[in-house]
Amino acid sequence: MPRKGNYRVDYEDDYDAYEDYEYYDNDNDYDYGYNANENGVVPESKEIQEAAKIGIWRCPICTYDNEDDMSACEICGVLRNPLVKGHSKSSSGPAPYKFDGPSPDDLVSSGMRSSTLGSKANFKTSSSPDVSRKEKELKIEVEREITIEGHDSSSASTSKEKGPLLKIEGKPQTISGDMMKMSISSKSGSAKNANRARASVSAPFKPEKWMLPDQIEDKLSQLNLAIVGHVDSGKSTLSGRLLHLLGRISQKEFHKYEREAKQLGKGSFAYAWALDESAEERERGITMTVAVAFFDTKKYHIVLLDSPGHKDFVPNMISGATQADAAILVIDASVGAFEAGMDASGGQTREHTQLIRSFGADQIIVAVNKMDAVEYSRERFDIIKQKLGVFLRSCSFKESSILWIPMSAMENQNLVDVPSDTRLSWYQGLCLLDAIDSLQPPVRDYSKPLLLPICDVIKSQSQGQLSVVGKVENGALRSGYKVLVMPSGEIATVRSLERDNHVCNIARAGDNVTVSLQGVDPNRVTAGGVLCHPDFPVAVSKHFELKIVVLDVTTPILIGSQLEFHIHHTKEVARVVKILSLLDPKTGKVSKKSPRCLLSKQNAVIEVALEEEVCVEEYSRCKALGRVSLRASGRTIALGVVTKIVQNEQ
Ligand code: GTP
Ligand code: MG
């Protein structure tokens, strides 16, 4: 049976017109290559070469011209020394990656190295002259390693192994777990120095054998599949029908839904009721919170995340979408309905697509639903495919990663079998179930320390039990395992694990599980927190540098602008404190320093300060904990990644 997540119901009545969205002009403009030569090396720019001649050094990150006696960039704090020492072509420019478009990976691409350096350089004293020689050497050492590690997937692991940022920012009182206290005090004597101490002496994380997947143990891997799309496109009906066809909803249960829905005059919502469980959802005929359901295909254990389509519940949709490995975008093919979803003023097809892509789902199945309402017209399907295709490519979905399926959830056409209606005989492709199986399995970070963002907390007062729900992003956990609950810093023991209501022994990266905890004060465990390995805590901070792409906005983003900051399962009020630079969307290089404001479609590096601390990681360390979306007045105005966690002075 589906489980409803506590995805923070959020009413946003003042949802303004959503402007026409073409933030990356179009498909042929998406070459994010950095003019790398055939060896994959980016040549030094003319400006950098020139700058080198006249007693100044140009910061390779923000391009600011620093006096020769500056050891770190005045603007962004990046240390000069390691760059001078290791002055190679690649260190003077962005990494030589080829980018297909503006996904978060792209956003971070040009800044990943810089941001990693930046963050490490920000050992509080990055630009202060009184840095002791020893400290400096330590920083250089750490930076060199990170520079070498670069951008590949192992970098996060390695840099984490060298010591994850423990951004407790002079607030040791927030860390109450014994182990945490121990590791802070024994290594450095103060919380402020914890990062440095951990960076220098922490033993690298070595996964235990049980943490790594055993092929024999389970042939099916888990795939988190978000069902997204405009309101009323049929997402819940499709989900309910699929669960029914696959035997996850019994005939008896379905008849009950059917009967009750009819009694309420909402007979057509019978399948949707399997997902829309609350009285309010059923009465209003809309999904309000994400419903989680499970089913198996030949290849995958599917975790289905049925999102609300109504614009008032986008924050809830975001919470589910952050867990998605891939998505089914449901389109209502009826005349006028597809157009409404694509409409500039409030079409959720657009916003959902942008969000899902920004959260890392790069494979999408477009379920062109309600084909019965257009007589299964091939012409209608082609028009939708053509128009939506342009938009999907502009959101950097590759042509080869988009699957188009005409279907009718209501009439059971093309869901788990070839269509029986002859009006669909023109379609020769895969049915929905086979399309799901054709998705590529996502790459998981099994060998990193545990990170499990908490999506929901379940407290059973009668049994005195406490459970948390979420997707394991990195690493693994099992019964008896000690976990650190952040941001409170409590140590808890895993009592048991459940996946799809079945007890399981081990949960690994990618698994969506319910974790029962013991030995912890329930009030110290909150949704939006993170379970982690006790020696490798997630960073906790409220001040970040972000690399963002601005969507279509009617009001410019200014220093001081107040925003809603969404990261994994939490949101916070944030304020823009600095606009550091504008970036050229093609090269990723700084095109202007300290612009006064940000307009639609601009790429930029900004700093934001939050009202309260959140659990966070730099995107280069953990993608899932480093992706953000910024909203204002009920609409998503920018998408981005955390490039640096700025240390707060306390
Ligand atoms: P939200 O979650 O509120 O965004 O809605 P939804 O996308 O989940 O839509 P839902 O499944 O609640 O269905 C909305 C309406 O569309 C219901 O009346 C369904 O019966 C109807 N519907 C769903 N699928 C089909 C279909 O294939 N054909 C037709 N004709 N109607 C459908
Ligand atoms: Mg629904």
XYZ file of C-alpha atoms and ligand atoms in Angstrom:
683
model
C 0.000 0.000 0.000
C 1.175 3.485 -0.671
C 2.638 5.527 2.109
C 2.077 9.239 2.365
C 5.138 11.253 3.104
C 5.044 14.267 5.336
C 6.171 16.495 2.572
C 5.345 19.691 4.406
C 2.039 20.767 3.032
C 2.440 24.286 1.936
C -0.216 26.564 0.613
C 0.925 29.245 -1.700
C -2.007 31.164 -2.917
C -0.215 34.003 -4.530
C 1.218 32.035 -7.340
C 1.978 34.560 -9.986
C 2.037 34.174 -13.677
C 4.812 31.928 -14.718
C 6.624 33.572 -17.519
C 7.396 31.874 -20.739
C 10.457 29.856 -20.081
C 13.229 29.620 -22.561
C 16.145 30.058 -20.258
C 18.544 28.245 -22.418
C 17.672 29.689 -25.680
C 17.411 26.440 -27.446
C 18.886 23.145 -28.241
C 21.620 24.101 -30.587
C 23.191 26.376 -28.052
C 24.131 23.847 -25.512
C 27.661 23.169 -26.078
C 29.205 23.728 -22.713
C 32.627 22.688 -23.860
C 35.497 24.764 -22.739
C 37.458 24.832 -25.937
C 39.615 22.058 -24.670
C 42.328 20.891 -27.043
C 42.597 17.347 -28.235
C 44.336 16.336 -25.034
C 41.385 17.529 -23.091
C 43.345 20.462 -21.714
C 41.951 23.925 -21.578
C 44.433 26.431 -22.945
C 45.290 29.444 -20.835
C 43.309 32.445 -21.824
C 45.077 35.404 -23.325
C 44.015 37.551 -20.386
C 45.573 35.186 -17.886
C 48.802 35.096 -19.838
C 48.849 38.890 -20.022
C 48.044 39.306 -16.368
C 50.934 37.082 -15.455
C 53.365 39.465 -17.089
C 52.685 42.654 -15.148
C 53.200 41.810 -11.481
C 49.714 40.700 -10.750
C 48.180 37.288 -10.688
C 44.736 36.637 -11.964
C 42.511 34.426 -9.900
C 41.676 31.444 -12.072
C 38.310 31.214 -10.398
C 36.829 34.698 -10.358
C 39.440 36.309 -12.667
C 40.123 39.130 -10.231
C 43.590 40.656 -10.692
C 45.377 40.380 -7.366
C 48.564 42.144 -6.330
C 51.563 39.896 -6.580
C 52.044 39.820 -2.801
C 48.551 38.443 -2.168
C 48.640 34.777 -1.255
C 44.935 34.330 -1.808
C 42.386 35.953 -4.057
C 40.958 39.100 -2.506
C 37.558 38.425 -3.977
C 36.908 34.744 -3.629
C 39.597 33.658 -1.212
C 41.131 30.997 -3.435
C 44.706 30.308 -2.455
C 47.322 31.194 -4.939
C 50.128 28.912 -3.883
C 48.910 25.532 -4.949
C 47.830 27.002 -8.203
C 51.208 28.588 -8.769
C 52.980 25.398 -7.819
C 50.840 23.160 -9.867
C 50.427 25.747 -12.558
C 49.189 23.640 -15.318
C 46.859 24.499 -18.078
C 44.081 22.689 -16.445
C 44.512 24.551 -13.213
C 44.180 27.866 -14.939
C 40.823 27.181 -16.413
C 37.769 25.162 -15.862
C 38.030 21.436 -16.047
C 37.848 20.110 -19.570
C 34.434 18.624 -19.454
C 31.943 18.595 -22.213
C 28.503 19.573 -21.087
C 25.259 18.925 -22.740
C 23.242 21.504 -20.923
C 22.390 23.246 -17.763
C 21.857 20.445 -15.323
C 23.295 20.890 -11.844
C 26.289 18.979 -13.036
C 26.704 21.667 -15.587
C 26.120 24.412 -13.126
C 28.895 23.163 -11.019
C 31.118 22.214 -13.868
C 33.066 25.350 -14.259
C 33.029 26.111 -10.608
C 33.480 22.711 -9.131
C 37.167 22.887 -8.944
C 37.021 26.475 -7.978
C 34.394 25.928 -5.415
C 36.183 23.044 -3.871
C 39.284 25.078 -3.714
C 37.322 28.012 -2.490
C 35.781 26.124 0.294
C 38.979 24.601 1.382
C 40.725 27.895 1.096
C 38.146 29.221 3.399
C 39.798 27.843 6.459
C 38.818 31.160 7.912
C 42.177 32.652 7.129
C 42.360 32.182 3.414
C 43.307 35.743 2.712
C 44.665 36.874 6.045
C 48.405 37.457 6.189
C 48.870 35.869 9.626
C 48.303 32.356 8.477
C 50.947 30.214 10.064
C 53.272 28.395 7.756
C 52.086 25.054 9.032
C 48.461 25.857 8.465
C 49.270 27.049 5.025
C 51.072 23.885 4.163
C 48.171 21.854 5.407
C 45.780 23.833 3.254
C 47.994 23.506 0.233
C 48.221 19.788 0.794
C 44.483 19.371 1.066
C 43.890 21.563 -1.918
C 46.399 19.807 -4.045
C 44.672 16.534 -3.378
C 41.327 17.977 -4.251
C 42.674 19.626 -7.365
C 44.088 16.334 -8.464
C 40.880 14.528 -7.688
C 39.005 17.012 -9.792
C 35.542 16.351 -10.870
C 34.966 12.677 -11.221
C 32.688 10.726 -8.993
C 35.505 9.547 -6.846
C 36.430 13.041 -5.920
C 33.632 13.454 -3.525
C 34.506 10.249 -1.902
C 38.143 11.021 -1.616
C 37.714 14.527 -0.425
C 35.254 13.288 2.121
C 37.633 10.613 3.183
C 40.181 13.287 3.786
C 37.709 14.863 6.133
C 34.222 16.099 5.513
C 33.422 19.618 6.443
C 32.027 19.704 9.913
C 30.523 23.124 9.732
C 29.405 23.589 13.232
C 30.567 27.142 12.925
C 31.474 27.785 16.489
C 28.248 26.349 17.751
C 29.374 23.251 19.548
C 26.216 23.259 21.608
C 24.323 22.009 18.577
C 26.428 18.878 18.624
C 25.490 16.872 21.625
C 26.268 13.349 20.576
C 29.093 11.811 22.569
C 31.058 10.737 19.593
C 30.796 14.105 18.073
C 32.043 15.794 21.193
C 34.845 13.339 21.344
C 36.003 13.809 17.831
C 35.895 17.549 18.087
C 37.585 17.926 21.396
C 40.177 15.246 21.113
C 41.374 16.341 17.759
C 41.393 20.054 17.844
C 40.232 21.297 21.148
C 37.558 23.524 19.708
C 34.660 23.239 17.378
C 35.994 26.032 15.211
C 39.021 24.011 14.322
C 37.118 20.817 13.718
C 37.154 21.105 9.965
C 40.849 21.593 9.792
C 41.558 18.879 12.280
C 39.357 16.443 10.465
C 40.817 17.378 7.131
C 44.283 16.620 8.387
C 43.904 13.606 10.628
C 40.669 11.818 9.845
C 41.249 8.329 8.645
C 39.846 7.781 5.197
C 36.488 6.077 5.158
C 36.803 2.402 4.400
C 33.512 0.697 3.629
C 32.953 -2.574 5.410
C 32.203 -5.602 3.280
C 28.503 -5.687 4.104
C 28.103 -2.130 2.870
C 28.895 -3.053 -0.701
C 26.180 -4.742 -2.741
C 26.318 -8.420 -3.278
C 25.142 -9.378 -6.722
C 23.879 -12.753 -5.598
C 21.899 -11.284 -2.761
C 19.488 -9.235 -4.859
C 19.331 -9.032 -8.597
C 16.867 -6.148 -8.695
C 18.158 -2.701 -7.993
C 16.013 0.051 -6.598
C 14.816 2.851 -8.844
C 13.104 5.920 -7.438
C 10.619 7.086 -10.000
C 8.858 10.442 -9.599
C 5.488 10.873 -11.288
C 5.215 14.550 -12.167
C 3.132 16.800 -14.392
C 0.433 19.420 -14.563
C -2.570 19.241 -12.259
C -5.202 16.681 -13.285
C -3.057 15.115 -16.006
C -3.809 11.715 -14.496
C -0.695 11.016 -12.403
C -2.509 9.349 -9.520
C -4.892 7.493 -11.806
C -1.929 6.184 -13.769
C -0.119 5.201 -10.580
C -3.197 3.519 -9.108
C -3.935 1.670 -12.317
C -0.375 0.450 -12.572
C -0.422 -0.789 -8.979
C -3.727 -2.522 -9.620
C -2.513 -4.196 -12.808
C 0.601 -5.402 -11.030
C -1.368 -6.840 -8.154
C -0.252 -4.286 -5.591
C -3.856 -3.252 -5.017
C -6.244 -6.100 -4.558
C -9.568 -6.346 -6.334
C -11.276 -5.961 -2.980
C -9.431 -2.773 -2.187
C -10.160 -1.378 -5.616
C -13.879 -2.073 -5.300
C -13.846 -0.215 -2.021
C -12.254 2.827 -3.637
C -14.695 2.598 -6.509
C -17.692 2.468 -4.208
C -16.548 5.289 -1.966
C -15.530 7.501 -4.876
C -18.928 7.026 -6.466
C -20.659 7.919 -3.213
C -18.805 11.206 -3.197
C -19.740 11.830 -6.837
C -16.124 11.316 -7.910
C -16.319 7.949 -9.607
C -13.575 8.762 -12.106
C -11.087 9.126 -9.244
C -11.318 5.498 -8.079
C -7.753 4.606 -9.108
C -6.424 7.934 -7.859
C -7.852 7.168 -4.422
C -5.281 4.480 -3.970
C -2.753 7.288 -3.747
C -4.873 10.199 -2.590
C -5.629 8.917 0.877
C -6.585 11.949 2.911
C -10.170 13.148 3.176
C -9.218 16.564 1.882
C -7.409 15.163 -1.153
C -10.386 12.988 -1.994
C -12.884 15.751 -1.508
C -10.948 18.245 -3.583
C -9.930 15.650 -6.151
C -6.296 16.725 -6.057
C -3.121 15.271 -4.665
C -1.597 17.427 -1.946
C 1.343 15.426 -0.608
C 3.634 12.931 -2.295
C 2.418 9.334 -2.070
C 5.033 6.606 -2.028
C 4.225 3.169 -3.429
C 6.281 0.147 -4.408
C 6.209 -2.404 -7.185
C 8.664 -4.653 -8.974
C 9.464 -4.901 -12.647
C 11.740 -7.478 -14.276
C 14.695 -5.234 -13.580
C 13.860 -2.940 -10.706
C 12.335 -2.532 -7.278
C 10.418 0.622 -8.116
C 9.723 3.303 -5.539
C 6.957 5.327 -7.076
C 6.641 8.926 -5.880
C 3.279 10.306 -6.980
C 3.623 14.094 -6.857
C 0.934 16.722 -6.504
C 0.433 18.720 -9.691
C -1.342 21.705 -8.219
C 0.783 24.825 -8.114
C 0.104 25.359 -4.410
C 1.925 22.148 -3.592
C 5.118 22.563 -5.570
C 7.181 22.595 -2.342
C 5.846 19.117 -1.584
C 6.584 18.006 -5.105
C 10.156 19.265 -4.654
C 10.649 17.123 -1.577
C 9.683 14.014 -3.537
C 11.550 15.050 -6.655
C 14.821 15.321 -4.768
C 14.740 11.526 -4.389
C 14.069 10.747 -8.025
C 16.451 8.737 -10.154
C 14.177 9.129 -13.160
C 10.734 10.553 -13.843
C 7.491 9.901 -15.622
C 6.139 13.191 -16.910
C 2.401 12.754 -17.347
C 0.776 14.882 -20.044
C -2.945 15.311 -20.545
C -3.402 14.924 -24.304
C -6.894 16.463 -24.306
C -7.289 19.560 -26.407
C -6.467 22.592 -24.284
C -5.107 20.564 -21.377
C -1.628 19.986 -22.792
C -1.540 23.654 -23.707
C -2.537 24.643 -20.148
C 0.347 22.595 -18.738
C 2.759 24.359 -21.061
C 1.229 27.736 -20.441
C 3.510 30.504 -19.401
C 1.181 31.555 -16.635
C 1.080 28.623 -14.275
C 1.693 25.496 -16.354
C 3.243 22.929 -14.047
C 4.524 20.809 -16.918
C 7.242 23.403 -17.274
C 8.067 23.949 -13.618
C 8.033 20.255 -12.764
C 10.290 19.449 -15.682
C 12.816 22.098 -14.722
C 12.788 20.970 -11.121
C 13.080 17.281 -11.810
C 16.001 17.880 -14.142
C 17.716 20.156 -11.683
C 17.476 17.447 -9.045
C 19.496 15.133 -11.200
C 16.940 12.961 -12.989
C 18.296 12.803 -16.505
C 16.010 10.113 -17.914
C 12.386 10.860 -18.521
C 9.395 8.914 -19.773
C 6.729 11.158 -21.240
C 3.402 9.449 -20.654
C 1.023 11.152 -23.075
C -2.087 10.216 -21.154
C -5.819 10.547 -21.842
C -5.277 9.591 -25.475
C -8.832 8.204 -25.360
C -10.036 11.801 -25.136
C -8.477 12.576 -28.528
C -9.467 9.331 -30.241
C -5.880 8.071 -29.959
C -4.943 10.555 -32.643
C -1.422 10.147 -33.934
C -1.485 13.739 -35.116
C -2.207 15.019 -31.617
C 0.553 12.839 -30.184
C 3.019 14.172 -32.755
C 2.131 17.788 -32.028
C 2.693 17.216 -28.306
C 5.925 15.384 -28.965
C 7.216 18.135 -31.180
C 6.319 21.035 -28.877
C 7.290 19.409 -25.617
C 10.436 17.929 -27.171
C 11.832 21.396 -27.811
C 11.218 22.327 -24.204
C 12.693 19.109 -22.788
C 15.847 19.555 -24.799
C 16.074 23.139 -23.581
C 16.084 21.677 -20.072
C 19.056 19.559 -21.178
C 17.342 16.199 -21.484
C 19.141 14.292 -24.181
C 17.039 13.073 -27.059
C 18.151 9.526 -26.302
C 17.000 9.843 -22.678
C 13.414 10.736 -23.525
C 10.819 8.023 -24.140
C 7.411 8.958 -25.555
C 4.426 6.745 -24.838
C 0.826 7.398 -25.902
C -1.557 5.844 -23.388
C -4.802 5.948 -21.518
C -4.635 5.158 -17.834
C -8.402 5.142 -17.650
C -8.858 2.668 -20.496
C -5.736 0.674 -19.657
C -4.001 1.227 -22.975
C -0.241 0.763 -23.194
C 0.469 0.469 -19.474
C 1.748 -3.052 -18.955
C 0.967 -4.559 -22.345
C 0.672 -3.668 -26.011
C -2.464 -1.589 -26.599
C -5.622 -3.495 -27.412
C -7.417 -0.532 -28.962
C -6.868 -0.621 -32.706
C -6.865 3.166 -32.823
C -3.401 2.940 -31.268
C -2.084 0.468 -33.817
C 0.105 3.187 -35.319
C 2.263 3.003 -32.168
C 4.878 0.269 -32.241
C 7.038 1.265 -29.272
C 7.338 0.066 -25.688
C 4.489 -0.028 -23.198
C 5.021 1.905 -19.966
C 6.267 -1.046 -17.928
C 8.833 -2.026 -20.537
C 9.869 1.605 -20.873
C 10.582 1.672 -17.128
C 12.741 -1.408 -17.524
C 14.625 0.220 -20.364
C 15.865 2.995 -18.056
C 19.535 2.901 -17.169
C 20.290 2.014 -13.556
C 21.581 5.027 -11.644
C 25.117 5.101 -10.344
C 25.189 4.772 -6.550
C 27.756 5.846 -3.990
C 27.974 2.690 -1.903
C 31.513 3.159 -0.722
C 31.037 6.564 0.863
C 30.039 7.229 4.453
C 26.319 7.059 5.153
C 24.084 10.008 4.257
C 20.334 9.628 4.552
C 18.302 12.846 4.325
C 15.225 12.469 6.531
C 12.032 13.021 4.614
C 9.609 12.075 7.335
C 9.610 11.191 11.032
C 7.062 8.726 12.381
C 6.511 8.668 16.133
C 4.392 5.888 17.521
C 3.444 7.026 20.987
C 1.664 3.822 21.933
C 4.694 1.674 21.206
C 7.214 4.384 21.993
C 8.860 3.862 18.636
C 10.578 6.346 16.449
C 11.156 5.829 12.746
C 12.514 7.997 9.987
C 11.829 7.654 6.292
C 14.118 8.605 3.451
C 16.366 7.577 0.626
C 19.902 6.497 1.390
C 22.011 8.795 -0.760
C 25.462 7.509 0.159
C 26.758 4.451 1.923
C 24.742 1.875 3.818
C 23.225 1.008 7.199
C 21.884 -2.091 8.939
C 20.295 -3.142 12.206
C 22.494 -2.428 15.195
C 24.426 0.226 13.280
C 25.157 3.490 15.091
C 24.118 6.611 13.246
C 24.621 10.262 13.932
C 21.421 12.277 13.699
C 22.099 15.750 12.365
C 21.718 18.594 12.960
C 21.090 17.670 16.598
C 24.221 15.562 16.835
C 22.530 12.723 18.739
C 23.793 9.205 18.349
C 21.097 6.613 17.707
C 21.097 2.894 17.054
C 19.249 1.366 14.136
C 16.685 -1.005 15.619
C 15.320 -2.301 12.306
C 14.884 -1.438 8.660
C 11.873 -1.744 6.410
C 11.488 -1.474 2.697
C 7.995 -1.605 1.277
C 6.648 -2.795 4.619
C 9.057 -5.733 4.652
C 11.873 -5.991 7.113
C 15.242 -5.880 5.417
C 18.681 -6.409 6.840
C 20.653 -3.806 5.002
C 19.801 -0.623 3.136
C 22.260 0.819 0.682
C 22.561 3.912 -1.485
C 19.436 4.283 -3.589
C 17.164 2.420 -1.191
C 14.090 4.198 0.097
C 13.575 2.894 3.610
C 11.927 3.309 6.963
C 14.549 3.221 9.699
C 13.427 2.483 13.241
C 15.755 4.162 15.754
C 16.408 3.643 19.426
C 18.409 5.400 22.096
C 17.566 8.864 20.884
C 15.312 11.662 22.073
C 12.492 11.812 19.483
C 12.410 15.584 19.743
C 15.946 15.706 18.411
C 15.069 13.924 15.197
C 13.429 16.085 12.551
C 12.413 15.915 8.911
C 15.021 17.827 6.953
C 17.759 16.359 9.130
C 20.255 13.747 7.979
C 21.397 10.391 9.342
C 25.102 9.999 8.870
C 28.133 7.976 9.820
C 29.218 9.154 13.294
C 32.714 9.995 12.127
C 31.632 11.676 8.932
C 28.935 14.151 9.831
C 27.165 16.184 7.229
C 27.928 19.899 7.302
C 25.462 22.177 9.052
C 25.436 25.793 8.045
C 23.369 28.770 7.060
C 25.680 30.624 4.726
C 26.506 29.362 1.269
C 27.931 30.246 -2.052
C 25.689 29.010 -4.829
C 26.014 28.713 -8.525
C 22.596 29.350 -9.989
C 20.717 29.756 -13.175
C 17.912 32.284 -12.968
C 14.635 31.195 -14.544
C 12.243 33.704 -16.022
C 11.672 36.333 -13.393
C 9.606 39.463 -13.464
C 11.561 41.077 -10.625
C 15.358 41.116 -10.681
C 17.227 39.332 -7.909
C 19.090 41.898 -5.825
C 21.365 41.901 -2.819
C 18.918 41.706 0.067
C 16.252 39.830 -1.906
C 14.384 37.420 0.327
C 13.935 33.905 -1.016
C 12.647 30.504 -0.069
C 15.620 28.164 -0.089
C 14.808 24.497 -0.762
C 17.370 21.804 -0.153
C 16.579 18.061 0.078
C 13.632 17.854 2.489
C 13.836 21.221 4.063
C 13.249 24.827 3.249
C 14.372 27.991 4.932
C 13.997 31.700 4.513
C 17.119 33.041 2.848
C 18.532 36.394 1.878
C 20.921 37.167 -0.947
C 23.983 38.667 0.713
C 26.331 38.911 -2.252
C 26.122 38.662 -5.992
C 29.667 37.656 -6.743
C 29.693 37.273 -10.483
C 27.836 36.641 -13.669
C 28.933 33.621 -15.633
C 29.018 33.173 -19.337
C 26.472 30.400 -19.923
C 28.565 28.924 -22.724
C 31.979 28.835 -21.105
C 31.095 28.991 -17.433
C 33.683 31.724 -17.017
C 33.105 34.922 -15.125
C 31.749 37.530 -17.486
C 31.155 40.266 -14.924
C 32.126 40.723 -11.328
C 29.754 42.048 -8.672
C 26.744 42.791 -10.868
C 24.054 44.897 -9.239
C 21.233 42.491 -9.993
C 20.329 39.246 -11.721
C 17.854 38.987 -14.542
C 16.100 36.124 -16.305
C 18.266 33.424 -17.814
C 21.489 34.645 -16.243
C 24.000 32.293 -14.670
C 25.626 33.620 -11.552
C 27.505 32.951 -8.360
C 25.788 34.350 -5.296
C 25.999 34.065 -1.555
C 22.912 33.486 0.530
C 22.378 33.562 4.270
C 19.609 31.477 5.808
C 17.595 32.242 8.897
C 18.310 28.817 10.368
C 21.012 26.268 9.767
C 20.400 23.349 7.425
C 22.232 20.120 6.722
C 24.123 20.568 3.499
C 27.067 19.344 1.473
C 28.897 20.959 -1.356
C 27.562 19.563 -4.589
C 30.974 18.169 -5.440
C 30.802 16.049 -2.271
C 27.218 14.875 -2.417
C 24.911 15.835 -5.234
C 21.696 15.143 -3.395
C 22.668 17.377 -0.489
C 24.089 20.124 -2.660
C 21.195 20.848 -5.002
C 18.982 23.802 -4.275
C 16.000 25.562 -5.699
C 15.121 29.131 -4.886
C 11.520 30.262 -4.838
C 9.764 33.546 -4.313
C 6.094 34.513 -4.453
C 5.106 30.922 -5.021
C 7.268 30.253 -8.027
C 10.664 28.762 -8.647
C 12.949 31.602 -9.679
C 16.339 29.886 -9.746
C 17.950 26.470 -9.621
C 21.440 25.822 -8.452
C 24.069 23.974 -6.525
C 26.057 24.672 -3.394
C 29.615 25.424 -4.424
C 30.915 26.535 -1.064
C 29.841 26.432 2.541
C 30.900 29.764 3.934
C 32.178 29.649 7.462
C 30.302 32.005 9.694
C 32.232 34.160 12.086
C 30.774 33.664 15.533
P -3.136 16.030 -9.220
O -2.401 15.041 -8.428
O -4.134 16.769 -8.386
O -2.259 16.946 -9.976
O -4.002 15.225 -10.326
P -3.514 13.925 -11.096
O -2.544 14.297 -12.150
O -3.063 12.919 -10.131
O -4.856 13.474 -11.812
P -5.845 12.359 -11.304
O -5.252 11.020 -11.417
O -6.361 12.768 -9.984
O -6.960 12.452 -12.424
C -7.638 13.634 -12.736
C -8.815 13.305 -13.598
O -8.371 12.824 -14.848
C -9.710 12.224 -13.015
O -11.028 12.579 -13.229
C -9.372 11.004 -13.809
O -10.429 10.108 -13.954
C -9.026 11.617 -15.151
N -8.169 10.730 -15.948
C -7.012 10.171 -15.556
N -6.505 9.412 -16.532
C -7.361 9.484 -17.574
C -7.384 8.914 -18.881
O -6.511 8.153 -19.296
N -8.420 9.270 -19.674
C -9.397 10.089 -19.279
N -10.342 10.363 -20.126
N -9.415 10.632 -18.047
C -8.415 10.335 -17.201
Mg -2.648 13.096 -8.131
